[in-house]
Each structure stands twice: as C-alpha cells, then as structure tokens.
Coordinates of C-alpha atoms and ligand atoms in Angstrom, one line a residue:
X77 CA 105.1 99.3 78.7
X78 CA 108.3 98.4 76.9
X79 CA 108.9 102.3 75.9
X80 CA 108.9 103.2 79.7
X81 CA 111.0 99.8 80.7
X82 CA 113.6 101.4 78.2
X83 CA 113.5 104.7 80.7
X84 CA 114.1 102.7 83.9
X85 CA 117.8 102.4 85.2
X86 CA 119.0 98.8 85.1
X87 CA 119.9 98.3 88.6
X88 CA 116.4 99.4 89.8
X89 CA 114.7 96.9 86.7
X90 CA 117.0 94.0 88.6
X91 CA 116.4 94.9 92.2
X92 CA 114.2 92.2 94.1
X93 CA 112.1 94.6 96.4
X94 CA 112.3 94.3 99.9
X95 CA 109.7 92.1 101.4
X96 CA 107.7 93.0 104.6
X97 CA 106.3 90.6 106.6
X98 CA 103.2 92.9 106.6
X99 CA 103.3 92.7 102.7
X100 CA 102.6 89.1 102.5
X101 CA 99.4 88.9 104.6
X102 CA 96.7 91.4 104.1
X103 CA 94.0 90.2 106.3
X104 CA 93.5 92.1 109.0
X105 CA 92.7 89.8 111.9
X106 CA 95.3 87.3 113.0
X107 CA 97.9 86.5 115.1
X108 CA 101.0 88.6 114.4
X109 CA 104.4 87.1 115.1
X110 CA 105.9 87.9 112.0
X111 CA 107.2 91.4 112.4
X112 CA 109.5 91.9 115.6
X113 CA 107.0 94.0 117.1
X114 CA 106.0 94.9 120.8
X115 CA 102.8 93.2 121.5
X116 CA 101.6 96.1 123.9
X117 CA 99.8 99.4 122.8
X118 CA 98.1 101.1 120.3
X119 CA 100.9 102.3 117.8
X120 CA 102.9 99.1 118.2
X121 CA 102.3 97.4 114.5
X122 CA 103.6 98.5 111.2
X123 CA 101.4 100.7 109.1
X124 CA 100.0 99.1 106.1
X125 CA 102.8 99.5 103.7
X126 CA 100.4 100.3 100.9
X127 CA 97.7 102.8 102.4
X128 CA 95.0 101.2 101.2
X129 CA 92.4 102.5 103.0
X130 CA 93.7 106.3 102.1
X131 CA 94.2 104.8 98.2
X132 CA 90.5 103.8 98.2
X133 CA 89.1 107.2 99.5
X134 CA 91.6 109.0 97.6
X135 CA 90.6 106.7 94.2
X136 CA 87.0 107.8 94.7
X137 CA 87.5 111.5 95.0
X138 CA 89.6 111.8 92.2
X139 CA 88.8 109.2 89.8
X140 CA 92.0 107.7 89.8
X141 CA 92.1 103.7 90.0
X142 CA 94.1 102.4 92.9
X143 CA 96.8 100.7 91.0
X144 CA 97.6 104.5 89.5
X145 CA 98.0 105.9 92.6
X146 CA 101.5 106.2 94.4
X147 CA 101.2 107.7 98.8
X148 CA 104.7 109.5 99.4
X149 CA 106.4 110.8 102.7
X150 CA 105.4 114.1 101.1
X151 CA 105.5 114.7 97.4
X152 CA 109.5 115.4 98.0
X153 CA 109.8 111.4 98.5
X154 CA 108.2 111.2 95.3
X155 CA 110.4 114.0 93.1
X156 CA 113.2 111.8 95.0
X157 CA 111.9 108.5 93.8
X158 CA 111.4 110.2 90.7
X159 CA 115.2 110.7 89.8
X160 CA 116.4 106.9 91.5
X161 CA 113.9 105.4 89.1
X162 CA 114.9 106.9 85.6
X163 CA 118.1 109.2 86.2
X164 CA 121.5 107.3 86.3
X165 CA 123.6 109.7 88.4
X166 CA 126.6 111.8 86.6
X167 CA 124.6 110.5 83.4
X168 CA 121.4 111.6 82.9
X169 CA 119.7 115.0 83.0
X170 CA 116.4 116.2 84.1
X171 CA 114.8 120.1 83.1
X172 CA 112.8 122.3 84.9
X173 CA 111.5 125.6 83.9
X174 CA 113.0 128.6 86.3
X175 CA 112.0 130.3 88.1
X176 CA 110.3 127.2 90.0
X177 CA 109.9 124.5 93.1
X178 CA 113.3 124.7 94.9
X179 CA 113.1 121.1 95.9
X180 CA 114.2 119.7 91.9
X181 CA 117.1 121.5 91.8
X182 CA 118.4 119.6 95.5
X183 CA 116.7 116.2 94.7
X184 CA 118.5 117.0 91.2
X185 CA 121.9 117.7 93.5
X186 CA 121.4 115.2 96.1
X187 CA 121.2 112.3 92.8
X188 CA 123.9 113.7 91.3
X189 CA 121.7 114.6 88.0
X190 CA 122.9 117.7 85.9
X191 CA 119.6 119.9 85.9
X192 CA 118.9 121.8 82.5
X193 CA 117.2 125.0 83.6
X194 CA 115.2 126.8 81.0
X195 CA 114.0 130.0 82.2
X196 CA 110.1 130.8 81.8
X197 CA 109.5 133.6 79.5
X198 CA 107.9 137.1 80.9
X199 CA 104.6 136.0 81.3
X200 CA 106.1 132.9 83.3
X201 CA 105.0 130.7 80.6
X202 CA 107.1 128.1 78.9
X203 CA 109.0 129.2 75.4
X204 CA 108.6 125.5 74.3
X205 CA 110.3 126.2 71.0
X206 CA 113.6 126.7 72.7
X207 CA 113.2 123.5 74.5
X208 CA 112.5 121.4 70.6
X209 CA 115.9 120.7 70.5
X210 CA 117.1 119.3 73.7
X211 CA 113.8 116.7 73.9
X212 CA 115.4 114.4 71.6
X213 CA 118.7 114.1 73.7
X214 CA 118.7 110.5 75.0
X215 CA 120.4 111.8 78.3
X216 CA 117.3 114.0 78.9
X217 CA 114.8 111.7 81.2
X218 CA 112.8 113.7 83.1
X219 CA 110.9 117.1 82.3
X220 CA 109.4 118.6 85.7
X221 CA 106.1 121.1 84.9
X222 CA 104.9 123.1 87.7
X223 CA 101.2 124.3 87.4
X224 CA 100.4 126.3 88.5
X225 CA 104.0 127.0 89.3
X226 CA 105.5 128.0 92.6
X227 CA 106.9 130.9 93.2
X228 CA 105.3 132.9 90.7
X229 CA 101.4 131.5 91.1
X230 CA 100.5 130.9 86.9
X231 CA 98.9 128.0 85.6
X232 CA 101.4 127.1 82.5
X233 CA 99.3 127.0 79.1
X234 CA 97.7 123.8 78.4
X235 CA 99.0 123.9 74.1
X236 CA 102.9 123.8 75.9
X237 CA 102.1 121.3 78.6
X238 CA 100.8 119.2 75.4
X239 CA 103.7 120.1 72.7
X240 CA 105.6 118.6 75.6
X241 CA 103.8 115.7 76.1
X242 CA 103.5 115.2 72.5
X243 CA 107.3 115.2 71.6
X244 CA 109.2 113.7 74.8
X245 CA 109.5 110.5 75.1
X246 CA 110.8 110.7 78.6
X247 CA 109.3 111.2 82.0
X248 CA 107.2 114.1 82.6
X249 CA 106.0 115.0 85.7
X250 CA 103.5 117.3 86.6
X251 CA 103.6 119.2 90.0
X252 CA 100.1 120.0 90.7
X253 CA 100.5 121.0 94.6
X254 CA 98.2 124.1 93.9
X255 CA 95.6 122.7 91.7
X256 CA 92.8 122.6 94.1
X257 CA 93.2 126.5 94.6
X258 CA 93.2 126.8 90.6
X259 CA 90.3 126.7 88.3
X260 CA 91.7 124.2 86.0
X261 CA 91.1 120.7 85.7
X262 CA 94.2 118.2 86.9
X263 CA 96.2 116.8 84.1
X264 CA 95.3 113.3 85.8
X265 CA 92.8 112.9 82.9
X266 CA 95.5 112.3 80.7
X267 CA 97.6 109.4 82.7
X268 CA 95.6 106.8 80.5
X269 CA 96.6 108.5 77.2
X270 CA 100.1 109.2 78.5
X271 CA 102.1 106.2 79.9
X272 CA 105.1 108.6 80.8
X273 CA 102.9 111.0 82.3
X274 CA 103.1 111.3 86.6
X275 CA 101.3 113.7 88.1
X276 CA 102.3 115.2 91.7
X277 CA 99.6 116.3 94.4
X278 CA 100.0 116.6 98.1
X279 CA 97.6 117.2 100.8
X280 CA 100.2 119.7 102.4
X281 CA 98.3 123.2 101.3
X282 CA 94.6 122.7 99.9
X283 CA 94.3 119.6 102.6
X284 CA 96.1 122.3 105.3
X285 CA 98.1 118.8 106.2
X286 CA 101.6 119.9 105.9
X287 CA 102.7 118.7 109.4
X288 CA 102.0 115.0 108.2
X289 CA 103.7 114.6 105.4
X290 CA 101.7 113.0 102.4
X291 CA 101.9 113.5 99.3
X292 CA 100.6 111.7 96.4
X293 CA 101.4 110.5 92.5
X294 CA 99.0 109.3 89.7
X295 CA 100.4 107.3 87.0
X296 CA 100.3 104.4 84.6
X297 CA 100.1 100.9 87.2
X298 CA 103.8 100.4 85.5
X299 CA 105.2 103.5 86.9
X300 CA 103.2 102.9 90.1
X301 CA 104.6 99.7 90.5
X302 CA 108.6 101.3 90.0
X303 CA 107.6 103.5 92.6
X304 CA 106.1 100.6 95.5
X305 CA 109.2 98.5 94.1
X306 CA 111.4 101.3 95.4
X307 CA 110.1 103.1 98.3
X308 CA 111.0 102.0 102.0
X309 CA 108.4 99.8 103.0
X310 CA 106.8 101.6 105.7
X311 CA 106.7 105.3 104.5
X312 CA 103.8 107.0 105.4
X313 CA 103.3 106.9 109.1
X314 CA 100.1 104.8 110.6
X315 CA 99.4 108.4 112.4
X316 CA 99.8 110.4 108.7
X317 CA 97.4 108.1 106.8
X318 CA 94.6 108.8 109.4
X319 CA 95.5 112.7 109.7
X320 CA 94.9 112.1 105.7
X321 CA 91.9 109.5 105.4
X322 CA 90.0 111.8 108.0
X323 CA 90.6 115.2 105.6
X324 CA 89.2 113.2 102.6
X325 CA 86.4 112.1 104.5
X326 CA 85.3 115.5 105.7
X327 CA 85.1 117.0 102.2
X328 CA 82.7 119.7 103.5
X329 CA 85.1 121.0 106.2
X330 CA 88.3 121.0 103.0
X331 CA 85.4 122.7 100.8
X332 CA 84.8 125.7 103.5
X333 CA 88.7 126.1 104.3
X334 CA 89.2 126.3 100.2
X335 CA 86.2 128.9 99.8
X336 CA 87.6 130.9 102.3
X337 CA 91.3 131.0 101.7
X338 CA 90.3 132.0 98.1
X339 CA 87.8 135.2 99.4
X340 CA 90.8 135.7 101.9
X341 CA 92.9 135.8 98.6
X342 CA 91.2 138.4 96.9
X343 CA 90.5 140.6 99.9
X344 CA 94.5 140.4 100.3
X345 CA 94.8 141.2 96.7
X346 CA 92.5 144.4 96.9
X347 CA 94.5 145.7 100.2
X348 CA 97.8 145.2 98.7
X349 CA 97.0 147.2 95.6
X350 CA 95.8 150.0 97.5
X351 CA 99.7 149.8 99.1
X352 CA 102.2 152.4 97.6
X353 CA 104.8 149.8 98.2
X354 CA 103.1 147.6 96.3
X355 CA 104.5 148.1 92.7
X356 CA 102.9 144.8 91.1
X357 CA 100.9 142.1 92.0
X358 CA 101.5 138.7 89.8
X359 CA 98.0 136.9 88.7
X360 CA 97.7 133.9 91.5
X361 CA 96.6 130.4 90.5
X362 CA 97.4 129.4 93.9
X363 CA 97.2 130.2 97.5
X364 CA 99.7 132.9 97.6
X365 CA 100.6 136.7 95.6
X366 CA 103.6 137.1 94.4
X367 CA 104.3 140.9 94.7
X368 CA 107.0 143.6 93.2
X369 CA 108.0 146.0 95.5
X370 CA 110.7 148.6 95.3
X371 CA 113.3 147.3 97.9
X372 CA 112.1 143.6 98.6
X373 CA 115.2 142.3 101.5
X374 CA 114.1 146.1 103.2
X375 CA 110.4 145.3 103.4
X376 CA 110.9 141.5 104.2
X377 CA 113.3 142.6 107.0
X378 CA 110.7 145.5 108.3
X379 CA 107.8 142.6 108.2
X380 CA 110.5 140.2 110.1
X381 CA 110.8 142.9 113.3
X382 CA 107.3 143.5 113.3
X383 CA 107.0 139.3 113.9
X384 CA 105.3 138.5 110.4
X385 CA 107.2 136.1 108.0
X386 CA 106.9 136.2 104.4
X387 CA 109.0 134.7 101.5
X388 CA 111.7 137.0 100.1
X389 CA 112.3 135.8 96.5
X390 CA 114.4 138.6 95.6
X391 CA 117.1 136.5 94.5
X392 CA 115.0 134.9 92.3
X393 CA 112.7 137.6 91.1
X394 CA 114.0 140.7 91.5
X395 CA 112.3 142.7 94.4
X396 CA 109.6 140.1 94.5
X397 CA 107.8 138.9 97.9
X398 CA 106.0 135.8 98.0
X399 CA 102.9 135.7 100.2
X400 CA 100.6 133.0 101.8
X401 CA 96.7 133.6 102.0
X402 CA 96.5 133.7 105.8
X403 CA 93.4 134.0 107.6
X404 CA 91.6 137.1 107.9
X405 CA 93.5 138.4 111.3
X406 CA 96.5 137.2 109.9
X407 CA 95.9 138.9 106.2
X408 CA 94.8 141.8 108.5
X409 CA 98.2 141.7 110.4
X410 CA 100.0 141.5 107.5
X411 CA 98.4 144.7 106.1
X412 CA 98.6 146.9 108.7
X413 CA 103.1 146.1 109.2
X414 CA 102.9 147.2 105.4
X415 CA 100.8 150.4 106.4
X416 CA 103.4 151.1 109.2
X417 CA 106.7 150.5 106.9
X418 CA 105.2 153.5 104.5
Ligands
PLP674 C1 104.5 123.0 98.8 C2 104.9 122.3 97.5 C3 104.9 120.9 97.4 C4 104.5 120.1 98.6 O1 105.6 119.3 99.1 P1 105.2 118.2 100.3 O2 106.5 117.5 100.4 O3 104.1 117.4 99.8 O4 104.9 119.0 101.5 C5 105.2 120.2 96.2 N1 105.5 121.0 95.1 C6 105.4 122.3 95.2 C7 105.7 123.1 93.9 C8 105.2 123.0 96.3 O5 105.2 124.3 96.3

C-alpha cells in the first residue's frame, strides 16, 4: 500500500486516532462504567462505533468483505473524509466532471481544495482525452466519477471510467448513489484490482432511507482503515444503523419499492412526452427525468403555486427540470399541474 501511503496527507499518517472506550471492548455483555453514560433507558449507550452488525448484512448482500467497507453519516461524510484524507488544503486539487453532484464542489470549498471542472461532453459522457494531461499533475489527488451521474441521469461509459483508472495514480472515487435503479453492475468488482479505487453508495434513494443518514464506501482495507482512523467515533446513530440493518434485511419489501419506482418511471416518461411543454426528455439511469422545456424558472414556478416541487436546473442546464419518480398519485399530480400550465 506504499503507492496510496504516498497519497495520504502527513498530518492524518501521524494522527493517533481517538480512542473510545467502546472501541476497546467488543463483547457485548458486561458491566459498563467506562463511557460517562446514564445508566437508565434504552438509548442511553454509545452506538457501536463500527456498525458491525449493518457491515455484516451489508458484506453479504454485496460481496464486499467487512474490512472494505466504510458506514458514513451519509455519503457527504464520506466525500468530506474523502478530501481531509488525501487533499492538503490551498495545495491540492480534486476534478469532477460538470455538470454533476453539487455536494464536491462545497466539500471541495469547505477544505479549501481548488476543484478542476471538466465539463461532460453532449452526450454527458466524459471527453477523457482532454483530461490526459492534467492526470499526471502531482497536485491532482482525487478524481470524482458520478454514474450514473446526477443531474443529468447517464451511466458514464465503462472504456472512460477504465482509461481513468488506468492512468491516475491518485484517488478515484466513484459515486454510485443510483446504481441500484441502473442496469449496470457496481464498479465494487474492481476495488481488489484497484487499490486507489473507492466506491460511494448510500441507502438514501434505492433504500428510500434518506431521513437517517447512511451512506456507505467500499475500498481497499488500507483506505478503509484512513477512513475509521479519521471519522468521529460515533457517527452513525444507534437509531440509523437499525433504520438501515432492518431495510437490508427486508430485501423483498427494497425489491417491490425498486420494481415499482422503475414502472412509475417509465409511465412518467410516456406522460411527459405526450406534454407539448415537454421539449426533451434525457435517457434516465436513475430515479429521476431530466427534461428540456422551453422556459424552465416559468414552469418550475407554475408547479411551485400549484404545491408540487421539482428541481429547477436551469442554471445548470439550460431550461432543464429535474424530476423524481414519485408514486403513482404523485406522478399523477405532477402530470395533470403540467396539463393545466398548457
Ligand atoms: C443523493 C445523492 C447522494 C446521497 O447523499 P447522502 O448523503 O447519502 O444522502 C450521493 N451522491 C449523489 C450523486 C446523490 O445524488
């Protein structure tokens, strides 16, 4: 792991983690003086600092070992964590490929890491030939990929995720919040070949878990370990690792919501392009249409009044709408405001 240690800032290679006191015995019966906490109740001790439980269901439905797998306070803790680990700030640099995931370009901000956008080409795939020259720069640590990519819905084409992989010796980190609504395989089949390889899920949209925050990283152990060496001790909730052990262990119930959400999708998509207004409609990996219309802030403010809330991304794409795969009343709803603003 000596090519990754090279990656790590120094002051994060020196740190001496932060022992709990929960860290130091894992048994699970016993006396517990250790911690400072209230003997009384039910949600009086410290979660387990390392989610095993949701580690070991999580392992086994997606053939990921434990020691690659990383639990996050949402996957923004881990895009944070991300930049501490390998981006000195006012040194380094990180890319993305625009237009894409809000959240880089803050966490990019909020570290203080100069963010080298490289806009997607008209398909919203990457033009990886204009990106050959800057992968050699020693400043460049971190290369964010989002596939299928939010806002515009595309799975980004396996040969460029590769070239990438292939020539940079940096981080590269994979944002797969949408995979499960894709029909592609996760990258996660490559951490083994690819020691600078993370991959990003969350169980915030195909989960429907948003509200509890968890998201999650597959890696090399090495990176894995960086990220546990770094984290606050305690930061998924006690509550938020149930909410996310019970999903995974009611696969049928995540199976039925997916089927569903994805017939709701292409019913949407067979409405909307019936709609005048409609001028476009993006090809969706995901769980939402990216649409063109003619006057985008009109229509988003017409939808607004009539009480339905949709994504303008007109400063982003021009006149485009981003839209979530509701249920069917709410797809219904959703149609019908568009009817009216005609
Ligand atoms: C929604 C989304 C996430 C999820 O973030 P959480 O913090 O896990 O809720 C991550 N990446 C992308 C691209 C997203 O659109």
């Amino acid at each position: 792991m000596k090519s990754i240690e090279n990656l790590v800032r120094e002051n994060i290679l020196n740190l001496t983690a932060y022992s709990s006191a929960r860290k130091e015995f894992s048994g699970i019966d016993g006396v517990f003086l250790d911690a400072n906490e209230n003997p009384f109740g039910d949600k009086n001790r410290y979660p387990d600092p390392y989610q095993k439980i949701l580690k070991k269901e999580l392992s086994a439905i997606k053939n990921v070992p434990i020691d690659s797998i990383f639990i996050g306070n949402g996957s923004d803790e881990v895009i944070d964590l991300a930049f501490r680990i390998f981006c000195t700030p006012g040194v380094d640099k990180a890319m993305t490929f625009s237009p894409t995931y809000g959240m880089y370009d803050v966490s990019a901000g909020i570290n203080d890491i100069e963010l080298l956008k490289i806009p997607l080409k008209n398909n919203f795939q990457m033009d990886v030939k204009s990106v050959e020259p800057f992968l050699k720069n020693k400043e460049l640590k971190l290369i964010f990929i989002c596939s299928p990519n939010n806002p515009t819905g595309n799975l980004l084409n396996e040969e460029d995720i590769l070239f990438i992989l292939d020539n940079f010796k940096g981080i590269v980190l994979i944002d797969e919040a949408y995979i499960d609504f894709s029909s592609s395989n996760s990258w996660s089949e490559k951490i083994n070949q690819y020691p600078n390889l993370i991959i990003l899920q969350t169980f915030s949209k195909a989960w429907g878990l948003a509200n509890s925050r968890v998201g999650f990283a597959f890696s090399s152990s090495y990176i894995i370990h960086l990220f546990n060496k770094i984290k606050p001790p305690y930061n998924v909730s006690g509550l938020n690792q149930n909410s996310a052990v019970s999903a995974l262990q009611n696969i049928e119930n995540f199976n039925k919501n997916l089927q569903t959400i994805l017939q709701q999708k292409e019913w949407l998509k067979k409405e909307l392009s019936q709609l005048e207004i409609i001028q476009k409609i993006y090809p969706s990996d995901a769980n939402f249409l990216l649409v063109e219309v003619e006057n985008a802030d009109f229509i988003y403010h017409e939808l607004v009044v009539r009480g339905i809330i949709v994504r303008n991304r007109n400063n982003i794409i021009r006149n485009s709408i981003r839209i979530s795969v509701g249920n069917a009343s709410e797809n219904q709803k959703l149609i019908n405001a568009l009817k009216e603003i005609i």
